[in-house]
Amino acid sequence: VQLQASGGGLVQPGGSLRLSCAASGSIISINSLGWYRQAPGKQRELVARIISGGRTNYADSVKGRFTISRDNVKNTVYLQMNSLKSEDTAVYYCNANLQTSGTTRYTEYWGQGTQVTVSS
């Protein structure tokens, strides 16, 4: 299984970015897709997650500014980030909890990370 993230970059405060993460491989079922972030000197934290059925949860710090969505056909998760702040600067990692062929278990996978820098 591979999680390929894209969409990071440099943006001014108040700007927007859209992250994408496509899961590929022998995927049977996806339980959840999400985004985490890690700023320098800090622990990795959950930003947003979408669970099968469409239920979402967000970190308090991004509620009302970020929106997570998924395309079930493309096995892709998106994170629309609006009204970005300097404190949103971090490496963003996509995460998937999914089942692959040949197993009944769900396993967690991580993407390679994409840098988001919010600065004027």
PDB file of C-alpha atoms in Angstrom:
ATOM      1  CA  VAL A   1       0.000   0.000   0.000  1.00  0.00           C
ATOM      2  CA  GLN A   2       1.202   3.487  -0.850  1.00  0.00           C
ATOM      3  CA  LEU A   3      -0.145   6.835   0.294  1.00  0.00           C
ATOM      4  CA  GLN A   4       0.932   9.608  -2.045  1.00  0.00           C
ATOM      5  CA  ALA A   5       0.406  13.083  -0.647  1.00  0.00           C
ATOM      6  CA  SER A   6       0.622  16.342  -2.577  1.00  0.00           C
ATOM      7  CA  GLY A   7      -0.436  19.965  -2.419  1.00  0.00           C
ATOM      8  CA  GLY A   8       1.801  21.479   0.211  1.00  0.00           C
ATOM      9  CA  GLY A   9       3.707  24.699  -0.256  1.00  0.00           C
ATOM     10  CA  LEU A  10       4.253  28.248   0.876  1.00  0.00           C
ATOM     11  CA  VAL A  11       1.234  30.494   1.412  1.00  0.00           C
ATOM     12  CA  GLN A  12       0.627  33.850   3.049  1.00  0.00           C
ATOM     13  CA  PRO A  13      -1.455  34.151   6.206  1.00  0.00           C
ATOM     14  CA  GLY A  14      -5.124  34.137   5.314  1.00  0.00           C
ATOM     15  CA  GLY A  15      -4.497  32.086   2.206  1.00  0.00           C
ATOM     16  CA  SER A  16      -5.663  28.631   1.200  1.00  0.00           C
ATOM     17  CA  LEU A  17      -4.153  25.309   0.209  1.00  0.00           C
ATOM     18  CA  ARG A  18      -5.627  21.965  -0.729  1.00  0.00           C
ATOM     19  CA  LEU A  19      -3.851  18.751   0.164  1.00  0.00           C
ATOM     20  CA  SER A  20      -4.541  15.455  -1.563  1.00  0.00           C
ATOM     21  CA  CYS A  21      -3.577  11.934  -0.638  1.00  0.00           C
ATOM     22  CA  ALA A  22      -4.210   8.925  -2.850  1.00  0.00           C
ATOM     23  CA  ALA A  23      -4.077   5.401  -1.490  1.00  0.00           C
ATOM     24  CA  SER A  24      -3.040   2.645  -3.865  1.00  0.00           C
ATOM     25  CA  GLY A  25      -2.415  -1.060  -3.634  1.00  0.00           C
ATOM     26  CA  SER A  26      -4.487  -4.164  -2.967  1.00  0.00           C
ATOM     27  CA  ILE A  27      -7.057  -2.310  -0.888  1.00  0.00           C
ATOM     28  CA  ILE A  28     -10.241  -4.123   0.067  1.00  0.00           C
ATOM     29  CA  SER A  29     -11.794  -1.654   2.474  1.00  0.00           C
ATOM     30  CA  ILE A  30     -10.926   1.695   4.039  1.00  0.00           C
ATOM     31  CA  ASN A  31     -12.079   2.376   7.581  1.00  0.00           C
ATOM     32  CA  SER A  32     -10.726   5.892   7.912  1.00  0.00           C
ATOM     33  CA  LEU A  33      -8.587   8.483   6.168  1.00  0.00           C
ATOM     34  CA  GLY A  34      -7.040  11.407   7.906  1.00  0.00           C
ATOM     35  CA  TRP A  35      -4.436  14.111   8.157  1.00  0.00           C
ATOM     36  CA  TYR A  36      -1.946  14.673  10.936  1.00  0.00           C
ATOM     37  CA  ARG A  37       0.693  17.348  11.272  1.00  0.00           C
ATOM     38  CA  GLN A  38       3.949  17.819  13.076  1.00  0.00           C
ATOM     39  CA  ALA A  39       5.542  21.176  13.691  1.00  0.00           C
ATOM     40  CA  PRO A  40       9.214  21.492  14.672  1.00  0.00           C
ATOM     41  CA  GLY A  41       9.723  20.513  18.289  1.00  0.00           C
ATOM     42  CA  LYS A  42       6.158  19.301  18.696  1.00  0.00           C
ATOM     43  CA  GLN A  43       4.403  15.972  18.695  1.00  0.00           C
ATOM     44  CA  ARG A  44       2.405  14.773  15.735  1.00  0.00           C
ATOM     45  CA  GLU A  45      -1.236  15.716  16.152  1.00  0.00           C
ATOM     46  CA  LEU A  46      -4.505  14.853  14.474  1.00  0.00           C
ATOM     47  CA  VAL A  47      -5.797  17.566  12.175  1.00  0.00           C
ATOM     48  CA  ALA A  48      -8.861  15.912  10.675  1.00  0.00           C
ATOM     49  CA  ARG A  49     -10.215  12.450   9.999  1.00  0.00           C
ATOM     50  CA  ILE A  50     -13.077  11.040   7.983  1.00  0.00           C
ATOM     51  CA  ILE A  51     -14.509   7.645   8.836  1.00  0.00           C
ATOM     52  CA  SER A  52     -16.401   5.274   6.563  1.00  0.00           C
ATOM     53  CA  GLY A  53     -19.954   6.542   6.467  1.00  0.00           C
ATOM     54  CA  GLY A  54     -18.737  10.106   6.233  1.00  0.00           C
ATOM     55  CA  ARG A  55     -18.401  11.077   9.877  1.00  0.00           C
ATOM     56  CA  THR A  56     -15.642  13.619  10.436  1.00  0.00           C
ATOM     57  CA  ASN A  57     -13.736  14.986  13.361  1.00  0.00           C
ATOM     58  CA  TYR A  58     -11.373  17.933  13.561  1.00  0.00           C
ATOM     59  CA  ALA A  59      -8.831  19.397  15.903  1.00  0.00           C
ATOM     60  CA  ASP A  60     -10.326  22.381  17.718  1.00  0.00           C
ATOM     61  CA  SER A  61      -7.637  24.620  16.249  1.00  0.00           C
ATOM     62  CA  VAL A  62      -8.815  24.022  12.663  1.00  0.00           C
ATOM     63  CA  LYS A  63     -12.587  23.801  13.060  1.00  0.00           C
ATOM     64  CA  GLY A  64     -14.346  26.188  10.727  1.00  0.00           C
ATOM     65  CA  ARG A  65     -11.223  26.675   8.605  1.00  0.00           C
ATOM     66  CA  PHE A  66     -10.328  23.195   7.328  1.00  0.00           C
ATOM     67  CA  THR A  67     -12.556  20.702   5.548  1.00  0.00           C
ATOM     68  CA  ILE A  68     -11.759  17.042   4.996  1.00  0.00           C
ATOM     69  CA  SER A  69     -13.415  15.043   2.238  1.00  0.00           C
ATOM     70  CA  ARG A  70     -12.874  11.772   0.419  1.00  0.00           C
ATOM     71  CA  ASP A  71     -13.435  10.250  -2.983  1.00  0.00           C
ATOM     72  CA  ASN A  72     -14.308   6.605  -2.436  1.00  0.00           C
ATOM     73  CA  VAL A  73     -13.801   5.701  -6.085  1.00  0.00           C
ATOM     74  CA  LYS A  74     -10.298   7.148  -6.211  1.00  0.00           C
ATOM     75  CA  ASN A  75      -9.394   6.165  -2.616  1.00  0.00           C
ATOM     76  CA  THR A  76      -8.314   9.750  -2.136  1.00  0.00           C
ATOM     77  CA  VAL A  77      -8.647  12.097   0.799  1.00  0.00           C
ATOM     78  CA  TYR A  78      -8.521  15.874   0.551  1.00  0.00           C
ATOM     79  CA  LEU A  79      -7.892  18.603   3.078  1.00  0.00           C
ATOM     80  CA  GLN A  80      -9.089  22.055   2.107  1.00  0.00           C
ATOM     81  CA  MET A  81      -7.316  24.570   4.307  1.00  0.00           C
ATOM     82  CA  ASN A  82      -8.626  28.129   4.410  1.00  0.00           C
ATOM     83  CA  SER A  83      -7.735  31.163   6.507  1.00  0.00           C
ATOM     84  CA  LEU A  84      -4.318  29.709   7.145  1.00  0.00           C
ATOM     85  CA  LYS A  85      -2.310  30.955  10.102  1.00  0.00           C
ATOM     86  CA  SER A  86       1.385  30.848  10.853  1.00  0.00           C
ATOM     87  CA  GLU A  87       0.690  28.253  13.530  1.00  0.00           C
ATOM     88  CA  ASP A  88      -0.561  25.895  10.817  1.00  0.00           C
ATOM     89  CA  THR A  89       3.008  25.589   9.568  1.00  0.00           C
ATOM     90  CA  ALA A  90       4.017  21.941   9.804  1.00  0.00           C
ATOM     91  CA  VAL A  91       4.671  18.772   7.869  1.00  0.00           C
ATOM     92  CA  TYR A  92       1.295  17.233   7.071  1.00  0.00           C
ATOM     93  CA  TYR A  93       0.970  13.463   6.921  1.00  0.00           C
ATOM     94  CA  CYS A  94      -1.914  11.498   5.530  1.00  0.00           C
ATOM     95  CA  ASN A  95      -3.034   8.405   7.348  1.00  0.00           C
ATOM     96  CA  ALA A  96      -5.206   5.492   6.369  1.00  0.00           C
ATOM     97  CA  ASN A  97      -6.689   2.627   8.328  1.00  0.00           C
ATOM     98  CA  LEU A  98      -7.489  -0.008   5.774  1.00  0.00           C
ATOM     99  CA  GLN A  99      -7.767  -3.658   4.895  1.00  0.00           C
ATOM    100  CA  THR A 100      -5.757  -5.256   2.116  1.00  0.00           C
ATOM    101  CA  SER A 101      -6.381  -8.440   0.210  1.00  0.00           C
ATOM    102  CA  GLY A 102      -5.327 -11.615   1.960  1.00  0.00           C
ATOM    103  CA  THR A 103      -6.077 -10.385   5.466  1.00  0.00           C
ATOM    104  CA  THR A 104      -9.061  -9.657   7.670  1.00  0.00           C
ATOM    105  CA  ARG A 105      -7.182  -7.097   9.734  1.00  0.00           C
ATOM    106  CA  TYR A 106      -7.178  -3.339   9.388  1.00  0.00           C
ATOM    107  CA  THR A 107      -3.736  -1.772   9.410  1.00  0.00           C
ATOM    108  CA  GLU A 108      -2.570   1.808   9.689  1.00  0.00           C
ATOM    109  CA  TYR A 109      -0.469   3.356   6.933  1.00  0.00           C
ATOM    110  CA  TRP A 110       1.280   6.723   6.628  1.00  0.00           C
ATOM    111  CA  GLY A 111       2.146   8.920   3.701  1.00  0.00           C
ATOM    112  CA  GLN A 112       5.516  10.566   3.243  1.00  0.00           C
ATOM    113  CA  GLY A 113       4.517  14.020   4.497  1.00  0.00           C
ATOM    114  CA  THR A 114       4.138  17.328   2.715  1.00  0.00           C
ATOM    115  CA  GLN A 115       5.404  20.661   4.016  1.00  0.00           C
ATOM    116  CA  VAL A 116       2.954  23.494   4.594  1.00  0.00           C
ATOM    117  CA  THR A 117       4.503  26.851   5.410  1.00  0.00           C
ATOM    118  CA  VAL A 118       2.359  29.865   6.251  1.00  0.00           C
ATOM    119  CA  SER A 119       4.437  33.016   6.177  1.00  0.00           C
ATOM    120  CA  SER A 120       4.414  36.528   4.800  1.00  0.00           C
TER     121      SER A 120
END
